[in-house]
PDB file of C-alpha atoms and ligand atoms in Angstrom:
ATOM      1  CA  MET A   1       9.552 -13.670  -6.009  1.00  0.00           C
ATOM      2  CA  LYS A   2       7.520 -12.467  -8.988  1.00  0.00           C
ATOM      3  CA  GLN A   3       9.110 -10.756 -11.938  1.00  0.00           C
ATOM      4  CA  ASN A   4       6.786  -7.780 -11.479  1.00  0.00           C
ATOM      5  CA  SER A   5       9.313  -6.185  -9.111  1.00  0.00           C
ATOM      6  CA  LYS A   6      11.172  -5.398 -12.340  1.00  0.00           C
ATOM      7  CA  ASN A   7       8.072  -3.689 -13.776  1.00  0.00           C
ATOM      8  CA  LEU A   8       7.913  -1.310 -10.847  1.00  0.00           C
ATOM      9  CA  ARG A   9      11.596  -0.429 -11.207  1.00  0.00           C
ATOM     10  CA  GLU A  10      11.057   0.136 -14.948  1.00  0.00           C
ATOM     11  CA  ILE A  11       8.162   2.571 -14.459  1.00  0.00           C
ATOM     12  CA  ILE A  12      10.234   4.509 -11.963  1.00  0.00           C
ATOM     13  CA  ALA A  13      13.342   4.531 -14.133  1.00  0.00           C
ATOM     14  CA  ALA A  14      11.343   5.682 -17.183  1.00  0.00           C
ATOM     15  CA  ASP A  15      10.598   9.130 -15.766  1.00  0.00           C
ATOM     16  CA  GLY A  16       7.098   7.959 -14.942  1.00  0.00           C
ATOM     17  CA  LEU A  17       4.856   8.009 -11.928  1.00  0.00           C
ATOM     18  CA  ALA A  18       3.576   4.651 -10.679  1.00  0.00           C
ATOM     19  CA  ARG A  19      -0.038   4.919  -9.485  1.00  0.00           C
ATOM     20  CA  ILE A  20      -0.597   2.349  -6.778  1.00  0.00           C
ATOM     21  CA  MET A  21      -4.113   1.706  -5.452  1.00  0.00           C
ATOM     22  CA  ALA A  22      -4.958   0.140  -2.105  1.00  0.00           C
ATOM     23  CA  ALA A  23      -6.604  -3.260  -1.775  1.00  0.00           C
ATOM     24  CA  HIS A  24      -7.705  -5.342   1.202  1.00  0.00           C
ATOM     25  CA  ASN A  25      -8.482  -8.682  -0.434  1.00  0.00           C
ATOM     26  CA  PRO A  26      -8.043 -10.464  -3.788  1.00  0.00           C
ATOM     27  CA  LEU A  27     -11.307  -9.134  -5.260  1.00  0.00           C
ATOM     28  CA  SER A  28     -10.478  -5.493  -4.545  1.00  0.00           C
ATOM     29  CA  ALA A  29      -6.974  -6.109  -5.959  1.00  0.00           C
ATOM     30  CA  MET A  30      -8.474  -7.604  -9.139  1.00  0.00           C
ATOM     31  CA  LEU A  31     -10.581  -4.461  -9.548  1.00  0.00           C
ATOM     32  CA  VAL A  32      -7.442  -2.331  -9.060  1.00  0.00           C
ATOM     33  CA  GLU A  33      -5.815  -4.240 -11.913  1.00  0.00           C
ATOM     34  CA  GLU A  34      -8.868  -4.003 -14.210  1.00  0.00           C
ATOM     35  CA  ALA A  35      -9.127  -0.254 -13.615  1.00  0.00           C
ATOM     36  CA  GLY A  36      -5.619   0.288 -15.011  1.00  0.00           C
ATOM     37  CA  PHE A  37      -3.475   1.183 -12.009  1.00  0.00           C
ATOM     38  CA  ASP A  38       0.235   0.341 -12.095  1.00  0.00           C
ATOM     39  CA  GLY A  39       0.350  -1.562  -8.836  1.00  0.00           C
ATOM     40  CA  ILE A  40      -1.434  -2.713  -5.695  1.00  0.00           C
ATOM     41  CA  TRP A  41      -0.917  -1.290  -2.205  1.00  0.00           C
ATOM     42  CA  ALA A  42      -1.341  -4.091   0.326  1.00  0.00           C
ATOM     43  CA  SER A  43      -2.502  -1.588   2.899  1.00  0.00           C
ATOM     44  CA  GLY A  44      -2.407  -2.260   6.622  1.00  0.00           C
ATOM     45  CA  PHE A  45      -5.099   0.340   7.187  1.00  0.00           C
ATOM     46  CA  GLU A  46      -7.453  -1.318   4.688  1.00  0.00           C
ATOM     47  CA  LEU A  47      -6.898  -4.839   6.005  1.00  0.00           C
ATOM     48  CA  SER A  48      -7.356  -3.647   9.607  1.00  0.00           C
ATOM     49  CA  ALA A  49     -10.592  -1.888   8.642  1.00  0.00           C
ATOM     50  CA  ALA A  50     -11.769  -4.932   6.688  1.00  0.00           C
ATOM     51  CA  CYS A  51     -11.239  -6.949   9.910  1.00  0.00           C
ATOM     52  CA  GLY A  52     -13.251  -4.327  11.824  1.00  0.00           C
ATOM     53  CA  LEU A  53     -10.115  -3.267  13.698  1.00  0.00           C
ATOM     54  CA  PRO A  54      -8.147  -0.035  14.140  1.00  0.00           C
ATOM     55  CA  ASP A  55      -4.777   0.204  12.367  1.00  0.00           C
ATOM     56  CA  VAL A  56      -2.623  -0.057  15.512  1.00  0.00           C
ATOM     57  CA  SER A  57      -0.531  -3.221  14.935  1.00  0.00           C
ATOM     58  CA  LEU A  58      -3.396  -5.592  15.806  1.00  0.00           C
ATOM     59  CA  VAL A  59      -3.407  -7.463  12.490  1.00  0.00           C
ATOM     60  CA  SER A  60      -0.547  -9.953  12.618  1.00  0.00           C
ATOM     61  CA  MET A  61       2.141 -10.474  10.015  1.00  0.00           C
ATOM     62  CA  ALA A  62       0.686 -13.917   9.262  1.00  0.00           C
ATOM     63  CA  GLU A  63      -2.733 -12.416   8.487  1.00  0.00           C
ATOM     64  CA  HIS A  64      -1.334  -9.635   6.299  1.00  0.00           C
ATOM     65  CA  LEU A  65       0.976 -12.055   4.525  1.00  0.00           C
ATOM     66  CA  ALA A  66      -1.853 -14.510   3.835  1.00  0.00           C
ATOM     67  CA  THR A  67      -3.885 -11.692   2.266  1.00  0.00           C
ATOM     68  CA  LEU A  68      -0.919 -10.566   0.183  1.00  0.00           C
ATOM     69  CA  ARG A  69      -0.259 -14.114  -0.991  1.00  0.00           C
ATOM     70  CA  ALA A  70      -3.905 -14.521  -1.977  1.00  0.00           C
ATOM     71  CA  ILE A  71      -3.780 -11.188  -3.854  1.00  0.00           C
ATOM     72  CA  ALA A  72      -0.600 -12.262  -5.667  1.00  0.00           C
ATOM     73  CA  GLN A  73      -2.336 -15.440  -6.805  1.00  0.00           C
ATOM     74  CA  ARG A  74      -5.180 -13.509  -8.430  1.00  0.00           C
ATOM     75  CA  THR A  75      -3.351 -10.532  -9.984  1.00  0.00           C
ATOM     76  CA  THR A  76      -0.289  -9.765 -12.083  1.00  0.00           C
ATOM     77  CA  LEU A  77       0.493  -6.188 -10.998  1.00  0.00           C
ATOM     78  CA  PRO A  78       3.424  -5.375  -8.725  1.00  0.00           C
ATOM     79  CA  ILE A  79       2.381  -5.407  -5.063  1.00  0.00           C
ATOM     80  CA  VAL A  80       3.801  -2.858  -2.647  1.00  0.00           C
ATOM     81  CA  ALA A  81       3.515  -4.374   0.831  1.00  0.00           C
ATOM     82  CA  ASP A  82       2.792  -2.163   3.806  1.00  0.00           C
ATOM     83  CA  VAL A  83       4.733  -3.982   6.530  1.00  0.00           C
ATOM     84  CA  ASP A  84       4.235  -1.240   9.139  1.00  0.00           C
ATOM     85  CA  THR A  85       7.267  -1.330  11.465  1.00  0.00           C
ATOM     86  CA  GLY A  86       8.523  -4.614   9.976  1.00  0.00           C
ATOM     87  CA  TYR A  87       6.915  -6.502  12.889  1.00  0.00           C
ATOM     88  CA  GLY A  88       9.743  -5.955  15.355  1.00  0.00           C
ATOM     89  CA  ASN A  89      13.447  -5.182  15.356  1.00  0.00           C
ATOM     90  CA  ALA A  90      16.115  -5.780  12.677  1.00  0.00           C
ATOM     91  CA  ILE A  91      16.087  -9.521  13.397  1.00  0.00           C
ATOM     92  CA  ASN A  92      12.344  -9.655  12.761  1.00  0.00           C
ATOM     93  CA  VAL A  93      12.886  -7.615   9.581  1.00  0.00           C
ATOM     94  CA  LEU A  94      15.247 -10.270   8.175  1.00  0.00           C
ATOM     95  CA  HIS A  95      12.398 -12.778   8.419  1.00  0.00           C
ATOM     96  CA  THR A  96       9.734 -10.306   7.255  1.00  0.00           C
ATOM     97  CA  ILE A  97      11.571  -9.537   4.014  1.00  0.00           C
ATOM     98  CA  GLU A  98      12.176 -13.201   3.273  1.00  0.00           C
ATOM     99  CA  GLN A  99       8.484 -13.944   3.782  1.00  0.00           C
ATOM    100  CA  TYR A 100       7.112 -11.013   1.749  1.00  0.00           C
ATOM    101  CA  GLU A 101       9.464 -11.533  -1.158  1.00  0.00           C
ATOM    102  CA  ASP A 102       8.535 -15.202  -1.214  1.00  0.00           C
ATOM    103  CA  ALA A 103       4.804 -14.341  -1.082  1.00  0.00           C
ATOM    104  CA  GLY A 104       5.089 -12.264  -4.270  1.00  0.00           C
ATOM    105  CA  ALA A 105       5.587  -8.657  -3.151  1.00  0.00           C
ATOM    106  CA  ALA A 106       7.573  -6.343  -5.444  1.00  0.00           C
ATOM    107  CA  ALA A 107       8.438  -3.874  -2.691  1.00  0.00           C
ATOM    108  CA  VAL A 108       7.962  -3.266   1.015  1.00  0.00           C
ATOM    109  CA  VAL A 109       7.374  -0.038   2.872  1.00  0.00           C
ATOM    110  CA  ILE A 110       8.856  -0.073   6.401  1.00  0.00           C
ATOM    111  CA  GLU A 111       8.043   2.823   8.713  1.00  0.00           C
ATOM    112  CA  ASP A 112      10.256   4.420  11.349  1.00  0.00           C
ATOM    113  CA  LYS A 113       7.760   4.166  14.191  1.00  0.00           C
ATOM    114  CA  THR A 114       8.022   2.121  17.353  1.00  0.00           C
ATOM    115  CA  PHE A 115       5.976  -1.088  17.664  1.00  0.00           C
ATOM    116  CA  PRO A 116       3.020  -1.084  18.244  1.00  0.00           C
ATOM    117  CA  LYS A 117       2.370   1.755  15.808  1.00  0.00           C
ATOM    118  CA  VAL A 118      -0.604   4.106  15.665  1.00  0.00           C
ATOM    119  CA  THR A 119      -2.260   4.886  12.340  1.00  0.00           C
ATOM    120  CA  SER A 120      -0.824   8.077  10.826  1.00  0.00           C
ATOM    121  CA  LEU A 121      -3.816  10.156   9.793  1.00  0.00           C
ATOM    122  CA  VAL A 122      -5.790  10.127  13.054  1.00  0.00           C
ATOM    123  CA  ALA A 123      -5.956  13.513  14.784  1.00  0.00           C
ATOM    124  CA  GLY A 124      -3.874  13.599  17.969  1.00  0.00           C
ATOM    125  CA  GLY A 125      -2.415  10.118  17.347  1.00  0.00           C
ATOM    126  CA  ARG A 126       0.477   8.938  19.557  1.00  0.00           C
ATOM    127  CA  GLN A 127       3.395   9.014  17.150  1.00  0.00           C
ATOM    128  CA  GLU A 128       6.705   7.705  18.508  1.00  0.00           C
ATOM    129  CA  LEU A 129       9.693   7.316  16.214  1.00  0.00           C
ATOM    130  CA  LEU A 130      12.610   4.916  16.496  1.00  0.00           C
ATOM    131  CA  ARG A 131      16.162   6.143  17.001  1.00  0.00           C
ATOM    132  CA  VAL A 132      17.655   6.824  13.573  1.00  0.00           C
ATOM    133  CA  GLU A 133      20.486   4.309  14.117  1.00  0.00           C
ATOM    134  CA  GLU A 134      18.056   1.562  15.033  1.00  0.00           C
ATOM    135  CA  PHE A 135      15.940   2.205  11.956  1.00  0.00           C
ATOM    136  CA  GLN A 136      19.068   2.300   9.771  1.00  0.00           C
ATOM    137  CA  GLY A 137      19.872  -1.181  11.122  1.00  0.00           C
ATOM    138  CA  LYS A 138      16.407  -2.353  10.121  1.00  0.00           C
ATOM    139  CA  LEU A 139      16.853  -0.979   6.600  1.00  0.00           C
ATOM    140  CA  GLU A 140      20.266  -2.616   6.302  1.00  0.00           C
ATOM    141  CA  ALA A 141      18.735  -5.888   7.457  1.00  0.00           C
ATOM    142  CA  ALA A 142      15.974  -5.521   4.843  1.00  0.00           C
ATOM    143  CA  ALA A 143      18.473  -4.915   2.025  1.00  0.00           C
ATOM    144  CA  HIS A 144      20.583  -7.845   3.241  1.00  0.00           C
ATOM    145  CA  ALA A 145      17.594 -10.222   3.322  1.00  0.00           C
ATOM    146  CA  ARG A 146      16.242  -9.608  -0.191  1.00  0.00           C
ATOM    147  CA  LYS A 147      17.151 -12.144  -2.858  1.00  0.00           C
ATOM    148  CA  ASP A 148      15.988 -10.260  -5.971  1.00  0.00           C
ATOM    149  CA  PRO A 149      17.934  -7.001  -6.438  1.00  0.00           C
ATOM    150  CA  ASN A 150      14.796  -5.516  -8.057  1.00  0.00           C
ATOM    151  CA  PHE A 151      12.801  -6.028  -4.851  1.00  0.00           C
ATOM    152  CA  MET A 152      12.525  -2.521  -3.421  1.00  0.00           C
ATOM    153  CA  ILE A 153      13.002  -1.422   0.167  1.00  0.00           C
ATOM    154  CA  ILE A 154      11.045   1.787   0.742  1.00  0.00           C
ATOM    155  CA  ALA A 155      11.764   3.638   4.006  1.00  0.00           C
ATOM    156  CA  ARG A 156       8.795   5.509   5.409  1.00  0.00           C
ATOM    157  CA  ASP A 157       9.696   8.740   7.155  1.00  0.00           C
ATOM    158  CA  GLU A 158       7.042   9.738   9.703  1.00  0.00           C
ATOM    159  CA  ALA A 159       8.775  12.848  11.066  1.00  0.00           C
ATOM    160  CA  LEU A 160       6.161  15.217   9.607  1.00  0.00           C
ATOM    161  CA  ILE A 161       3.349  13.001  10.941  1.00  0.00           C
ATOM    162  CA  ALA A 162       5.020  13.105  14.387  1.00  0.00           C
ATOM    163  CA  GLY A 163       5.161  16.927  14.200  1.00  0.00           C
ATOM    164  CA  LEU A 164       8.977  17.064  14.224  1.00  0.00           C
ATOM    165  CA  GLY A 165       9.212  19.427  11.268  1.00  0.00           C
ATOM    166  CA  GLU A 166      10.880  19.503   7.888  1.00  0.00           C
ATOM    167  CA  ARG A 167      14.491  19.707   9.078  1.00  0.00           C
ATOM    168  CA  VAL A 168      14.196  16.461  11.051  1.00  0.00           C
ATOM    169  CA  ALA A 169      12.235  14.838   8.212  1.00  0.00           C
ATOM    170  CA  LEU A 170      14.981  15.719   5.710  1.00  0.00           C
ATOM    171  CA  GLU A 171      17.760  14.540   8.025  1.00  0.00           C
ATOM    172  CA  ARG A 172      16.021  11.237   8.665  1.00  0.00           C
ATOM    173  CA  ALA A 173      15.325  10.718   4.947  1.00  0.00           C
ATOM    174  CA  ALA A 174      18.996  11.294   4.121  1.00  0.00           C
ATOM    175  CA  ARG A 175      20.080   8.780   6.792  1.00  0.00           C
ATOM    176  CA  TYR A 176      17.615   6.206   5.474  1.00  0.00           C
ATOM    177  CA  ALA A 177      18.932   6.604   1.915  1.00  0.00           C
ATOM    178  CA  GLU A 178      22.467   6.225   3.295  1.00  0.00           C
ATOM    179  CA  ALA A 179      21.396   2.940   4.942  1.00  0.00           C
ATOM    180  CA  GLY A 180      20.308   1.551   1.579  1.00  0.00           C
ATOM    181  CA  ALA A 181      16.639   2.485   1.136  1.00  0.00           C
ATOM    182  CA  ASP A 182      15.681   2.496  -2.555  1.00  0.00           C
ATOM    183  CA  MET A 183      13.041   5.174  -2.032  1.00  0.00           C
ATOM    184  CA  ILE A 184      11.681   7.357   0.761  1.00  0.00           C
ATOM    185  CA  LEU A 185       7.976   7.515   1.526  1.00  0.00           C
ATOM    186  CA  ILE A 186       7.339  10.894   3.080  1.00  0.00           C
ATOM    187  CA  HIS A 187       3.930  11.106   4.747  1.00  0.00           C
ATOM    188  CA  SER A 188       1.931  14.168   5.787  1.00  0.00           C
ATOM    189  CA  LYS A 189      -1.493  14.676   7.286  1.00  0.00           C
ATOM    190  CA  GLN A 190      -1.715  18.384   6.491  1.00  0.00           C
ATOM    191  CA  GLN A 191      -4.871  19.183   4.557  1.00  0.00           C
ATOM    192  CA  THR A 192      -3.066  21.083   1.828  1.00  0.00           C
ATOM    193  CA  PRO A 193      -0.016  20.000  -0.211  1.00  0.00           C
ATOM    194  CA  ASP A 194       2.140  22.845   1.209  1.00  0.00           C
ATOM    195  CA  GLU A 195       4.047  20.775   3.779  1.00  0.00           C
ATOM    196  CA  ILE A 196       4.779  17.937   1.372  1.00  0.00           C
ATOM    197  CA  GLU A 197       5.691  20.245  -1.523  1.00  0.00           C
ATOM    198  CA  SER A 198       8.101  22.114   0.686  1.00  0.00           C
ATOM    199  CA  PHE A 199       9.758  18.822   1.701  1.00  0.00           C
ATOM    200  CA  ILE A 200       9.923  17.633  -1.914  1.00  0.00           C
ATOM    201  CA  ASN A 201      11.471  20.885  -3.114  1.00  0.00           C
ATOM    202  CA  ALA A 202      14.042  20.779  -0.310  1.00  0.00           C
ATOM    203  CA  TRP A 203      14.930  17.099  -0.890  1.00  0.00           C
ATOM    204  CA  ASN A 204      18.196  16.743  -2.776  1.00  0.00           C
ATOM    205  CA  GLY A 205      18.903  13.183  -1.714  1.00  0.00           C
ATOM    206  CA  SER A 206      19.974  10.371  -3.959  1.00  0.00           C
ATOM    207  CA  VAL A 207      16.702   8.410  -4.044  1.00  0.00           C
ATOM    208  CA  PRO A 208      13.194   9.213  -5.351  1.00  0.00           C
ATOM    209  CA  LEU A 209      10.117   9.821  -3.226  1.00  0.00           C
ATOM    210  CA  VAL A 210       6.769   8.162  -2.579  1.00  0.00           C
ATOM    211  CA  ILE A 211       3.723  10.090  -1.371  1.00  0.00           C
ATOM    212  CA  VAL A 212       0.256   9.161  -0.081  1.00  0.00           C
ATOM    213  CA  PRO A 213      -1.947  12.203  -0.747  1.00  0.00           C
ATOM    214  CA  THR A 214      -5.037  11.073   1.218  1.00  0.00           C
ATOM    215  CA  ALA A 215      -5.114  14.166   3.430  1.00  0.00           C
ATOM    216  CA  TYR A 216      -4.249  16.593   0.614  1.00  0.00           C
ATOM    217  CA  PRO A 217      -6.238  15.406  -2.432  1.00  0.00           C
ATOM    218  CA  GLN A 218      -5.375  18.591  -4.345  1.00  0.00           C
ATOM    219  CA  MET A 219      -2.120  16.762  -5.158  1.00  0.00           C
ATOM    220  CA  THR A 220      -3.082  15.297  -8.531  1.00  0.00           C
ATOM    221  CA  GLU A 221      -0.871  12.982 -10.546  1.00  0.00           C
ATOM    222  CA  ALA A 222       0.038  15.864 -12.896  1.00  0.00           C
ATOM    223  CA  ARG A 223       1.047  18.056  -9.953  1.00  0.00           C
ATOM    224  CA  ALA A 224       3.134  15.249  -8.430  1.00  0.00           C
ATOM    225  CA  LEU A 225       4.859  14.589 -11.765  1.00  0.00           C
ATOM    226  CA  ALA A 226       5.709  18.275 -12.134  1.00  0.00           C
ATOM    227  CA  LEU A 227       7.631  18.085  -8.846  1.00  0.00           C
ATOM    228  CA  LYS A 228       9.989  15.591 -10.604  1.00  0.00           C
ATOM    229  CA  LYS A 229      11.191  13.730  -7.501  1.00  0.00           C
ATOM    230  CA  VAL A 230       7.977  11.765  -6.791  1.00  0.00           C
ATOM    231  CA  LYS A 231       7.985   8.386  -8.519  1.00  0.00           C
ATOM    232  CA  ILE A 232       5.221   6.518  -6.705  1.00  0.00           C
ATOM    233  CA  LEU A 233       1.848   7.879  -5.696  1.00  0.00           C
ATOM    234  CA  ILE A 234      -0.139   5.632  -3.358  1.00  0.00           C
ATOM    235  CA  TYR A 235      -3.918   5.961  -3.111  1.00  0.00           C
ATOM    236  CA  GLY A 236      -3.939   4.679   0.454  1.00  0.00           C
ATOM    237  CA  ASN A 237      -7.518   3.781   1.365  1.00  0.00           C
ATOM    238  CA  HIS A 238      -9.870   4.391  -1.534  1.00  0.00           C
ATOM    239  CA  ALA A 239     -10.875   0.741  -1.970  1.00  0.00           C
ATOM    240  CA  ILE A 240     -12.170   0.367   1.578  1.00  0.00           C
ATOM    241  CA  ARG A 241     -13.788   3.821   1.565  1.00  0.00           C
ATOM    242  CA  ALA A 242     -15.492   3.114  -1.761  1.00  0.00           C
ATOM    243  CA  SER A 243     -16.810  -0.211  -0.393  1.00  0.00           C
ATOM    244  CA  VAL A 244     -18.123   1.413   2.774  1.00  0.00           C
ATOM    245  CA  THR A 245     -19.849   4.154   0.759  1.00  0.00           C
ATOM    246  CA  ALA A 246     -21.456   1.588  -1.557  1.00  0.00           C
ATOM    247  CA  MET A 247     -22.575  -0.784   1.205  1.00  0.00           C
ATOM    248  CA  GLN A 248     -23.960   1.967   3.443  1.00  0.00           C
ATOM    249  CA  LYS A 249     -25.997   3.359   0.554  1.00  0.00           C
ATOM    250  CA  VAL A 250     -27.379   0.028  -0.647  1.00  0.00           C
ATOM    251  CA  PHE A 251     -28.110  -1.365   2.829  1.00  0.00           C
ATOM    252  CA  ALA A 252     -29.980   1.825   3.833  1.00  0.00           C
ATOM    253  CA  GLN A 253     -32.040   1.680   0.648  1.00  0.00           C
ATOM    254  CA  ILE A 254     -33.042  -1.942   1.246  1.00  0.00           C
ATOM    255  CA  ILE A 255     -34.137  -1.103   4.787  1.00  0.00           C
ATOM    256  CA  ALA A 256     -36.032   1.971   3.548  1.00  0.00           C
ATOM    257  CA  ASP A 257     -37.705   0.110   0.655  1.00  0.00           C
ATOM    258  CA  GLY A 258     -38.535  -3.018   2.642  1.00  0.00           C
ATOM    259  CA  GLY A 259     -36.962  -5.215  -0.028  1.00  0.00           C
ATOM    260  CA  ILE A 260     -34.417  -5.443  -2.811  1.00  0.00           C
ATOM    261  CA  HIS A 261     -36.822  -4.558  -5.645  1.00  0.00           C
ATOM    262  CA  ARG A 262     -35.473  -1.016  -6.191  1.00  0.00           C
ATOM    263  CA  VAL A 263     -31.822  -1.481  -5.331  1.00  0.00           C
ATOM    264  CA  ASP A 264     -31.226  -4.108  -7.984  1.00  0.00           C
ATOM    265  CA  GLN A 265     -30.779  -1.522 -10.740  1.00  0.00           C
ATOM    266  CA  ASP A 266     -28.052   0.280  -8.756  1.00  0.00           C
ATOM    267  CA  ILE A 267     -25.717  -2.647  -8.165  1.00  0.00           C
ATOM    268  CA  VAL A 268     -23.849  -4.981 -10.504  1.00  0.00           C
ATOM    269  CA  PRO A 269     -25.798  -8.052 -11.603  1.00  0.00           C
ATOM    270  CA  VAL A 270     -24.808 -11.445 -10.235  1.00  0.00           C
ATOM    271  CA  SER A 271     -23.394 -12.211 -13.705  1.00  0.00           C
ATOM    272  CA  GLU A 272     -20.685  -9.594 -13.127  1.00  0.00           C
ATOM    273  CA  ILE A 273     -19.565 -11.456 -10.005  1.00  0.00           C
ATOM    274  CA  PHE A 274     -19.605 -14.704 -12.025  1.00  0.00           C
ATOM    275  CA  ARG A 275     -17.316 -12.980 -14.580  1.00  0.00           C
ATOM    276  CA  LEU A 276     -14.873 -11.963 -11.845  1.00  0.00           C
ATOM    277  CA  GLN A 277     -15.003 -15.487 -10.421  1.00  0.00           C
ATOM    278  CA  LYS A 278     -14.366 -16.937 -13.921  1.00  0.00           C
ATOM    279  CA  MET A 279     -17.421 -19.199 -13.838  1.00  0.00           C
ATOM    280  CA  ASP A 280     -17.074 -19.683 -17.600  1.00  0.00           C
ATOM    281  CA  GLU A 281     -13.820 -21.525 -16.907  1.00  0.00           C
ATOM    282  CA  VAL A 282     -15.555 -23.700 -14.345  1.00  0.00           C
ATOM    283  CA  LYS A 283     -18.193 -24.604 -16.939  1.00  0.00           C
ATOM    284  CA  ALA A 284     -15.588 -25.379 -19.586  1.00  0.00           C
ATOM    285  CA  ASN A 285     -13.651 -27.511 -17.106  1.00  0.00           C
ATOM    286  CA  GLU A 286     -16.812 -29.369 -16.149  1.00  0.00           C
ATOM    287  CA  LYS A 287     -17.390 -30.266 -19.790  1.00  0.00           C
ATOM    288  CA  ARG A 288     -13.833 -31.401 -20.166  1.00  0.00           C
ATOM    289  CA  PHE A 289     -13.130 -33.242 -16.917  1.00  0.00           C
ATOM    290  CA  LEU A 290     -16.377 -34.323 -15.236  1.00  0.00           C
ATOM    291  CA  ARG A 291     -17.302 -37.781 -16.365  1.00  0.00           C
TER     292      ARG A 291
HETATM  293  C1  LIG B   1      -2.041   2.297   4.912  1.00  0.00           C
HETATM  294  O1  LIG B   1      -2.804   2.380   3.937  1.00  0.00           O
HETATM  295  O2  LIG B   1      -2.051   1.346   5.699  1.00  0.00           O
HETATM  296  C2  LIG B   1      -1.055   3.355   5.152  1.00  0.00           C
HETATM  297  C3  LIG B   1      -1.303   4.700   4.640  1.00  0.00           C
HETATM  298  O3  LIG B   1      -0.080   3.082   5.824  1.00  0.00           O
HETATM  299  S1  LIG B   1      -1.961   5.648   5.934  1.00  0.00           S
HETATM  300  O4  LIG B   1      -3.152   4.987   6.438  1.00  0.00           O
HETATM  301  O5  LIG B   1      -2.256   6.964   5.375  1.00  0.00           O
HETATM  302  O6  LIG B   1      -0.965   5.774   6.992  1.00  0.00           O
HETATM  303 MG1  LIG B   2      -0.242   1.329   6.881  1.00  0.00          MG
END
């Protein structure tokens, strides 16, 4: 349990919008923090991609948890953990929450899909949702298992992703809030903000909303704030996509140039990596302790 779960609650309570950026390892999370975001999204999609795997419940809880723990050790921002389906039923969720809270997460997002899940944004993805009552049980288990009352349980409503329409999405969201969710993440893969804006305007539930505007990038922070009910905006995969863009470009240039002589000016110097690794501390510690 880190006290940064309180920070996240404070941003949300203060009429603000928490901007949470994805990370897939400690270094990307450190860059999220340096850039000035309000929190880190421990994304299942990013970690799966970083492992060279599709985001279909192949990465285990132990692997995701180890990454989250390593991120928590290198950063101070609140971490929102993407725990997919919670790794099983309500009994598994009891254990999942205990583990993630202990590892340093400030919040978890649990989605209402069946296990194994299929990534949400893929065209034609198989999207099967749990019975509402079963998912309510999982949310109740999550709330029961947390030790810190500031640790947030965010219920992820995939009804729009599954093509079930706004009425079902609203009904499910209301039932999840009733079961004790602190916030509802409503996801959409429509390429304009229309679907999500319509849901947000229709939502009159008791808890605030979280959105992930990957598919509809026209949804800026200012536009989300103007809708009033959105309190967290997650940039879901921009760390892994930025890395892929950078590596593809640099690798192709090295192949084309037959060496690294031209690419050097386009990438950070080794000294920048030393700074991130805190090599100055290593040197100071050598002076002090190596005899
Ligand atoms: C993730 O980043 O793992 C997410 C967001 O769950 S999405 O990939 O858009 O479903
Ligand atoms: Mg995910």
